[in-house]
Tab-separated table of C-alpha atoms in Angstrom:
chain	number	residue	atom	x	y	z
A	1	MET	CA	75.366	96.250	86.397
A	2	LYS	CA	78.580	96.869	84.526
A	3	ILE	CA	82.026	98.407	84.654
A	4	ASP	CA	83.082	101.610	82.937
A	5	ILE	CA	86.815	101.626	82.198
A	6	GLN	CA	87.959	105.221	82.090
A	7	GLN	CA	91.297	106.757	81.240
A	8	SER	CA	92.583	109.477	83.531
A	9	TRP	CA	92.913	112.782	81.668
A	10	TRP	CA	95.733	113.742	84.023
A	11	ALA	CA	97.505	110.573	82.894
A	12	MET	CA	97.394	111.845	79.297
A	13	ASN	CA	99.680	114.790	80.173
A	14	GLY	CA	102.809	114.719	78.055
A	15	LEU	CA	101.778	111.759	75.897
A	16	GLY	CA	102.350	111.994	72.165
A	17	ASN	CA	104.756	111.190	69.365
A	18	ASP	CA	107.000	112.880	66.808
A	19	ASN	CA	108.393	115.033	69.623
A	20	ARG	CA	105.057	116.678	70.333
A	21	GLU	CA	102.194	116.074	72.712
A	22	TRP	CA	98.917	114.846	71.257
A	23	THR	CA	96.232	117.478	70.838
A	24	MET	CA	93.030	117.244	72.854
A	25	GLU	CA	91.246	115.757	69.843
A	26	GLU	CA	94.028	113.235	69.274
A	27	LYS	CA	93.902	112.165	72.918
A	28	PHE	CA	90.169	111.520	72.664
A	29	GLU	CA	90.745	109.504	69.498
A	30	LYS	CA	93.506	107.434	71.113
A	31	ILE	CA	91.386	106.748	74.191
A	32	ALA	CA	88.495	105.590	72.008
A	33	GLU	CA	90.709	103.439	69.784
A	34	ALA	CA	92.093	101.678	72.869
A	35	GLY	CA	88.557	100.725	73.923
A	36	PHE	CA	88.130	102.924	76.968
A	37	THR	CA	84.527	103.920	77.633
A	38	GLY	CA	85.099	107.143	79.507
A	39	ILE	CA	87.414	109.754	80.969
A	40	MET	CA	88.108	110.930	84.485
A	41	GLY	CA	89.279	114.516	84.653
A	42	GLU	CA	88.416	117.918	86.030
A	43	LEU	CA	85.231	119.854	85.459
A	44	PRO	CA	86.096	122.014	82.422
A	45	GLU	CA	86.449	125.748	82.734
A	46	GLU	CA	83.552	127.755	81.311
A	47	HIS	CA	85.434	128.585	78.091
A	48	ASP	CA	86.178	124.890	77.467
A	49	MET	CA	82.819	123.365	78.360
A	50	ASP	CA	81.362	123.363	74.854
A	51	LYS	CA	84.456	121.701	73.419
A	52	TRP	CA	84.490	119.043	76.133
A	53	ARG	CA	80.764	118.362	75.727
A	54	ARG	CA	81.132	118.033	71.961
A	55	LEU	CA	83.983	115.527	72.229
A	56	LEU	CA	82.402	113.540	75.063
A	57	ASP	CA	79.184	113.230	73.048
A	58	GLU	CA	81.020	112.426	69.820
A	59	TYR	CA	82.834	109.500	71.424
A	60	GLN	CA	79.940	108.627	73.757
A	61	PHE	CA	82.267	108.764	76.735
A	62	SER	CA	81.217	108.808	80.368
A	63	PHE	CA	82.862	111.531	82.430
A	64	GLY	CA	83.805	111.501	86.102
A	65	ILE	CA	85.641	114.296	87.872
A	66	HIS	CA	87.967	114.714	90.813
A	67	SER	CA	87.970	117.589	93.292
A	68	PHE	CA	89.993	118.895	96.219
A	69	PRO	CA	87.654	120.335	98.862
A	70	SER	CA	88.852	121.489	102.258
A	71	LYS	CA	85.434	122.624	103.479
A	72	ARG	CA	81.765	122.057	102.707
A	73	GLU	CA	81.442	125.252	100.692
A	74	ASP	CA	84.129	124.104	98.257
A	75	LEU	CA	81.802	121.393	96.991
A	76	GLN	CA	78.530	123.288	96.815
A	77	GLN	CA	79.060	125.197	93.578
A	78	LEU	CA	81.124	122.433	91.988
A	79	LEU	CA	78.447	119.789	92.546
A	80	THR	CA	75.754	121.933	90.979
A	81	LYS	CA	77.902	122.624	87.914
A	82	ALA	CA	78.876	118.964	87.702
A	83	LYS	CA	75.223	117.914	87.728
A	84	GLU	CA	74.382	120.428	84.998
A	85	PHE	CA	77.287	119.206	82.864
A	86	GLY	CA	76.140	115.592	83.137
A	87	VAL	CA	79.045	114.314	85.203
A	88	GLN	CA	78.755	110.627	86.118
A	89	TYR	CA	80.268	111.028	89.601
A	90	VAL	CA	82.468	113.300	91.700
A	91	SER	CA	85.499	111.952	93.544
A	92	SER	CA	87.375	113.986	96.142
A	93	GLN	CA	90.859	114.092	97.517
A	94	VAL	CA	89.845	115.851	100.717
A	95	MET	CA	92.296	118.389	102.102
A	96	ASP	CA	94.361	118.081	104.152
A	97	ASP	CA	96.368	115.446	106.023
A	98	PHE	CA	96.612	117.535	109.205
A	99	ILE	CA	92.874	117.325	109.847
A	100	ILE	CA	92.252	114.310	112.056
A	101	GLY	CA	89.803	112.784	114.497
A	102	GLU	CA	86.332	114.216	115.007
A	103	GLU	CA	87.079	117.301	112.908
A	104	ALA	CA	87.864	115.051	109.946
A	105	VAL	CA	84.755	112.934	110.497
A	106	GLN	CA	82.510	115.992	110.576
A	107	LEU	CA	84.088	117.419	107.426
A	108	LEU	CA	83.590	114.162	105.545
A	109	LYS	CA	79.991	113.899	106.740
A	110	SER	CA	79.307	117.429	105.496
A	111	LEU	CA	80.718	116.619	102.049
A	112	VAL	CA	78.637	113.459	101.771
A	113	ASP	CA	75.544	115.464	102.784
A	114	GLU	CA	76.213	118.098	100.111
A	115	ALA	CA	76.394	115.439	97.395
A	116	LYS	CA	73.106	113.943	98.593
A	117	LYS	CA	71.411	117.308	98.166
A	118	VAL	CA	72.419	117.389	94.505
A	119	ASN	CA	71.782	113.663	94.069
A	120	ILE	CA	75.105	112.890	92.438
A	121	PRO	CA	77.343	109.892	93.223
A	122	TYR	CA	80.147	111.066	95.492
A	123	PHE	CA	83.270	109.190	96.579
A	124	VAL	CA	86.317	110.031	98.711
A	125	GLU	CA	89.646	108.820	97.384
A	126	THR	CA	92.072	106.870	99.575
A	127	HIS	CA	95.007	109.179	98.973
A	128	ARG	CA	98.096	110.050	100.972
A	129	GLY	CA	98.798	113.673	101.746
A	130	ARG	CA	95.073	114.207	102.236
A	131	ILE	CA	92.546	113.686	105.036
A	132	THR	CA	92.865	109.973	104.153
A	133	GLN	CA	96.625	110.150	104.776
A	134	ASP	CA	96.964	106.706	106.322
A	135	LEU	CA	95.184	103.389	106.384
A	136	ILE	CA	94.238	103.403	110.066
A	137	ARG	CA	92.553	106.793	110.125
A	138	THR	CA	90.642	106.028	106.906
A	139	VAL	CA	89.333	102.804	108.414
A	140	ASN	CA	88.080	104.876	111.349
A	141	TYR	CA	86.275	107.261	108.986
A	142	VAL	CA	84.515	104.346	107.308
A	143	LYS	CA	83.440	102.972	110.681
A	144	GLU	CA	82.097	106.370	111.751
A	145	ILE	CA	80.302	107.244	108.500
A	146	SER	CA	78.006	104.489	107.270
A	147	ASP	CA	77.347	106.066	103.867
A	148	LEU	CA	80.917	107.078	103.054
A	149	ARG	CA	81.805	105.570	99.667
A	150	LEU	CA	85.364	105.312	98.401
A	151	THR	CA	87.467	105.682	95.320
A	152	VAL	CA	89.937	102.931	96.157
A	153	ASP	CA	93.591	103.492	95.304
A	154	LEU	CA	95.587	101.234	97.582
A	155	SER	CA	98.924	102.203	96.005
A	156	HIS	CA	99.039	105.106	98.469
A	157	TYR	CA	98.842	102.818	101.489
A	158	VAL	CA	101.193	100.244	100.016
A	159	VAL	CA	103.913	102.843	99.442
A	160	ALA	CA	103.263	104.381	102.871
A	161	GLY	CA	103.566	100.974	104.525
A	162	GLU	CA	106.297	99.567	102.281
A	163	GLY	CA	104.155	96.757	101.001
A	164	CYS	CA	101.529	96.281	103.715
A	165	HIS	CA	102.219	92.554	103.958
A	166	SER	CA	100.802	92.129	107.449
A	167	LYS	CA	97.549	90.404	108.355
A	168	LYS	CA	96.398	93.588	110.096
A	169	ALA	CA	96.876	95.564	106.886
A	170	GLU	CA	94.843	93.009	104.946
A	171	GLU	CA	92.041	93.275	107.477
A	172	CYS	CA	92.051	97.062	107.128
A	173	PHE	CA	92.090	96.841	103.337
A	174	ASP	CA	89.071	94.572	103.500
A	175	ILE	CA	87.122	97.154	105.517
A	176	LEU	CA	87.846	99.805	102.879
A	177	LEU	CA	87.169	97.513	99.933
A	178	LYS	CA	83.646	96.921	101.229
A	179	ARG	CA	82.982	100.613	100.430
A	180	THR	CA	84.286	100.428	96.864
A	181	SER	CA	82.466	102.724	94.433
A	182	SER	CA	85.379	103.304	92.066
A	183	ILE	CA	88.885	101.894	91.631
A	184	HIS	CA	92.045	103.646	90.469
A	185	ALA	CA	94.433	101.202	88.843
A	186	ARG	CA	98.069	101.740	89.709
A	187	VAL	CA	100.609	99.335	91.210
A	188	SER	CA	103.121	100.274	93.896
A	189	ASN	CA	105.974	98.032	94.984
A	190	GLY	CA	106.066	99.555	98.469
A	191	HIS	CA	108.926	101.920	97.605
A	192	GLN	CA	107.670	103.742	94.505
A	193	ILE	CA	104.059	104.883	94.137
A	194	GLN	CA	103.876	103.813	90.478
A	195	ILE	CA	105.872	101.114	88.726
A	196	ASP	CA	106.002	99.574	85.256
A	197	ILE	CA	104.377	96.135	85.518
A	198	GLY	CA	105.634	94.932	82.131
A	199	SER	CA	103.895	94.362	78.820
A	200	ASP	CA	102.242	91.203	80.150
A	201	GLY	CA	101.529	92.680	83.579
A	202	ASN	CA	103.323	89.923	85.445
A	203	HIS	CA	105.318	92.042	87.892
A	204	PRO	CA	105.321	90.262	91.295
A	205	MET	CA	103.161	92.995	92.873
A	206	THR	CA	100.484	92.907	90.185
A	207	GLU	CA	98.853	89.762	91.553
A	208	ARG	CA	98.385	91.334	94.988
A	209	PHE	CA	96.737	94.423	93.563
A	210	VAL	CA	94.495	92.386	91.265
A	211	LYS	CA	93.278	90.371	94.242
A	212	TRP	CA	92.371	93.600	96.040
A	213	TRP	CA	90.644	94.983	92.958
A	214	GLU	CA	88.665	91.783	92.502
A	215	LYS	CA	87.611	91.852	96.132
A	216	GLY	CA	86.429	95.458	95.764
A	217	MET	CA	84.562	94.591	92.554
A	218	SER	CA	82.923	91.635	94.264
A	219	TYR	CA	81.763	93.685	97.241
A	220	TRP	CA	80.368	96.323	94.876
A	221	LEU	CA	78.575	93.705	92.770
A	222	GLN	CA	76.926	92.169	95.824
A	223	GLU	CA	75.288	95.507	96.663
A	224	ALA	CA	74.721	96.905	93.159
A	225	ASN	CA	71.288	97.480	91.677
A	226	GLN	CA	70.200	97.026	88.089
A	227	GLY	CA	71.777	99.746	85.945
A	228	ASP	CA	74.557	100.622	88.391
A	229	VAL	CA	78.017	101.311	86.958
A	230	LEU	CA	81.430	100.784	88.573
A	231	PRO	CA	84.042	103.233	87.230
A	232	LEU	CA	87.511	101.705	86.911
A	233	VAL	CA	90.174	104.290	86.138
A	234	CYS	CA	93.620	103.663	84.659
A	235	GLU	CA	95.544	106.382	86.449
A	236	LEU	CA	99.236	106.310	85.637
A	237	GLY	CA	100.514	109.763	86.453
A	238	PRO	CA	103.076	111.804	84.534
A	239	PRO	CA	106.389	112.857	86.107
A	240	ASP	CA	106.971	113.053	89.029
A	241	TYR	CA	104.578	110.146	89.642
A	242	SER	CA	106.250	108.109	86.957
A	243	ILE	CA	109.860	107.053	87.453
A	244	THR	CA	112.291	109.072	85.359
A	245	LYS	CA	115.953	109.250	84.473
A	246	HIS	CA	117.778	112.526	84.001
A	247	THR	CA	120.110	113.356	81.145
A	248	SER	CA	122.018	116.521	80.318
A	249	ILE	CA	119.266	117.370	77.840
A	250	ASP	CA	115.993	116.153	79.289
A	251	THR	CA	114.099	114.149	81.892
A	252	ILE	CA	112.891	110.877	80.396
A	253	GLU	CA	110.260	108.466	81.697
A	254	ILE	CA	111.540	104.903	81.879
A	255	SER	CA	108.071	103.532	81.111
A	256	ASP	CA	105.706	103.858	78.155
A	257	ARG	CA	102.777	105.227	80.121
A	258	TRP	CA	100.247	104.843	77.325
A	259	GLU	CA	101.130	101.216	76.630
A	260	GLN	CA	100.957	100.552	80.345
A	261	ALA	CA	97.474	102.101	80.517
A	262	ILE	CA	96.325	99.597	77.901
A	263	VAL	CA	97.873	96.747	79.922
A	264	PHE	CA	95.996	97.910	83.015
A	265	LYS	CA	92.772	98.137	81.008
A	266	ARG	CA	93.129	94.521	79.942
A	267	ILE	CA	93.881	93.397	83.504
A	268	LEU	CA	90.803	95.202	84.830
A	269	GLU	CA	88.581	93.630	82.172
A	270	GLU	CA	89.886	90.158	82.965
A	271	ALA	CA	89.464	90.723	86.705
A	272	TRP	CA	85.863	91.851	86.208
A	273	GLY	CA	85.167	88.799	84.069
A	274	ARG	CA	86.357	86.491	86.837
A	275	VAL	CA	84.312	88.334	89.450
A	276	VAL	CA	81.125	88.200	87.365
A	277	GLN	CA	81.636	84.508	86.668
A	278	SER	CA	82.191	83.763	90.339
A	279	HIS	CA	79.170	85.856	91.328
A	280	SER	CA	76.975	84.100	88.763
A	281	SER	CA	77.965	80.650	89.987
A	282	VAL	CA	77.150	81.602	93.578
A	283	THR	CA	73.736	83.081	92.760
A	284	ARG	CA	72.531	80.244	90.544
C-alpha cells in the first residue's frame, strides 16, 4: 500500500523559461527531476500514443486520466482504450450541473457499472459546474451508491461555500472523505479556487486542507489491500484558474506554479508519513 504522487499535465500548460514553454520532453524531465512518480492527463490521441508510451516507459511513470462523460456511452470506448494503453485509473468530471436527483444517481450508477465491466479503477471527481456541483447533492450520491469512489478536490466546495467553516460542512466532508480513491491537491481560501500558499506552505488555509487530506488518506489506508496505490495529484491550473494581473503587454500569473507544485508534493509526502505512522501505531 503506497501513494503515487502525480503531476497534472494540465497544470504544466504554459510552464517554461527563457520566454518559451517547455517542450513535452522537457516537461517529463522536470517532473521526474522533482520526484513525481506519475502524471495525470488525458488519454492521448492516436497519433500521439506512441510518443506518450515511450516517455511514460522511459521515466517509469504511472498514468491516470480524466474524462468528461455526460452519458454511459461516452465512457464505453474510452475505458476500453484506457485499459489497452495501461492507464492506472480513470477519473471523471461528470456532466453537467443541471442533472440532479434520481436522474443523476442513475447516470452515476451506469458509469460505475461500465468501469466494472472493463475492470479499471474509476472515480468521480468532486467538482463544481458538474453533476457534483455542490456538497449536499454529492453527499446524497454517495449515500445512494455504495460503490461510488471519489477523486476528492474539496477546493470546489470551499470556494462555493466561502470557507465551509460550519460543523455541518465538516460532517459532509467526512462522508465524502470516506470514499477517497484519489486526492487533487489545491488550496482555496473560500474566495479564489486556487491560491499561492507560500514557499513554506504556511498559508492559514493550508492546515485545514492538510487535515482533510490526511483524513482521506487514513480512510483509504484502513480499507486498502496489499499492493493498492493511492494517487495524489498536484493540480494547480493555468490561467484562469491561477490568479493573474493584467498589464498593457501581457497577462501575468502572480504565482510560480511549478515551484508551488513542488511545495504541494512535499506537503502530501509529509501528510502521508504522518498517516502511515499513526496507522502503524494503532495496528500494533
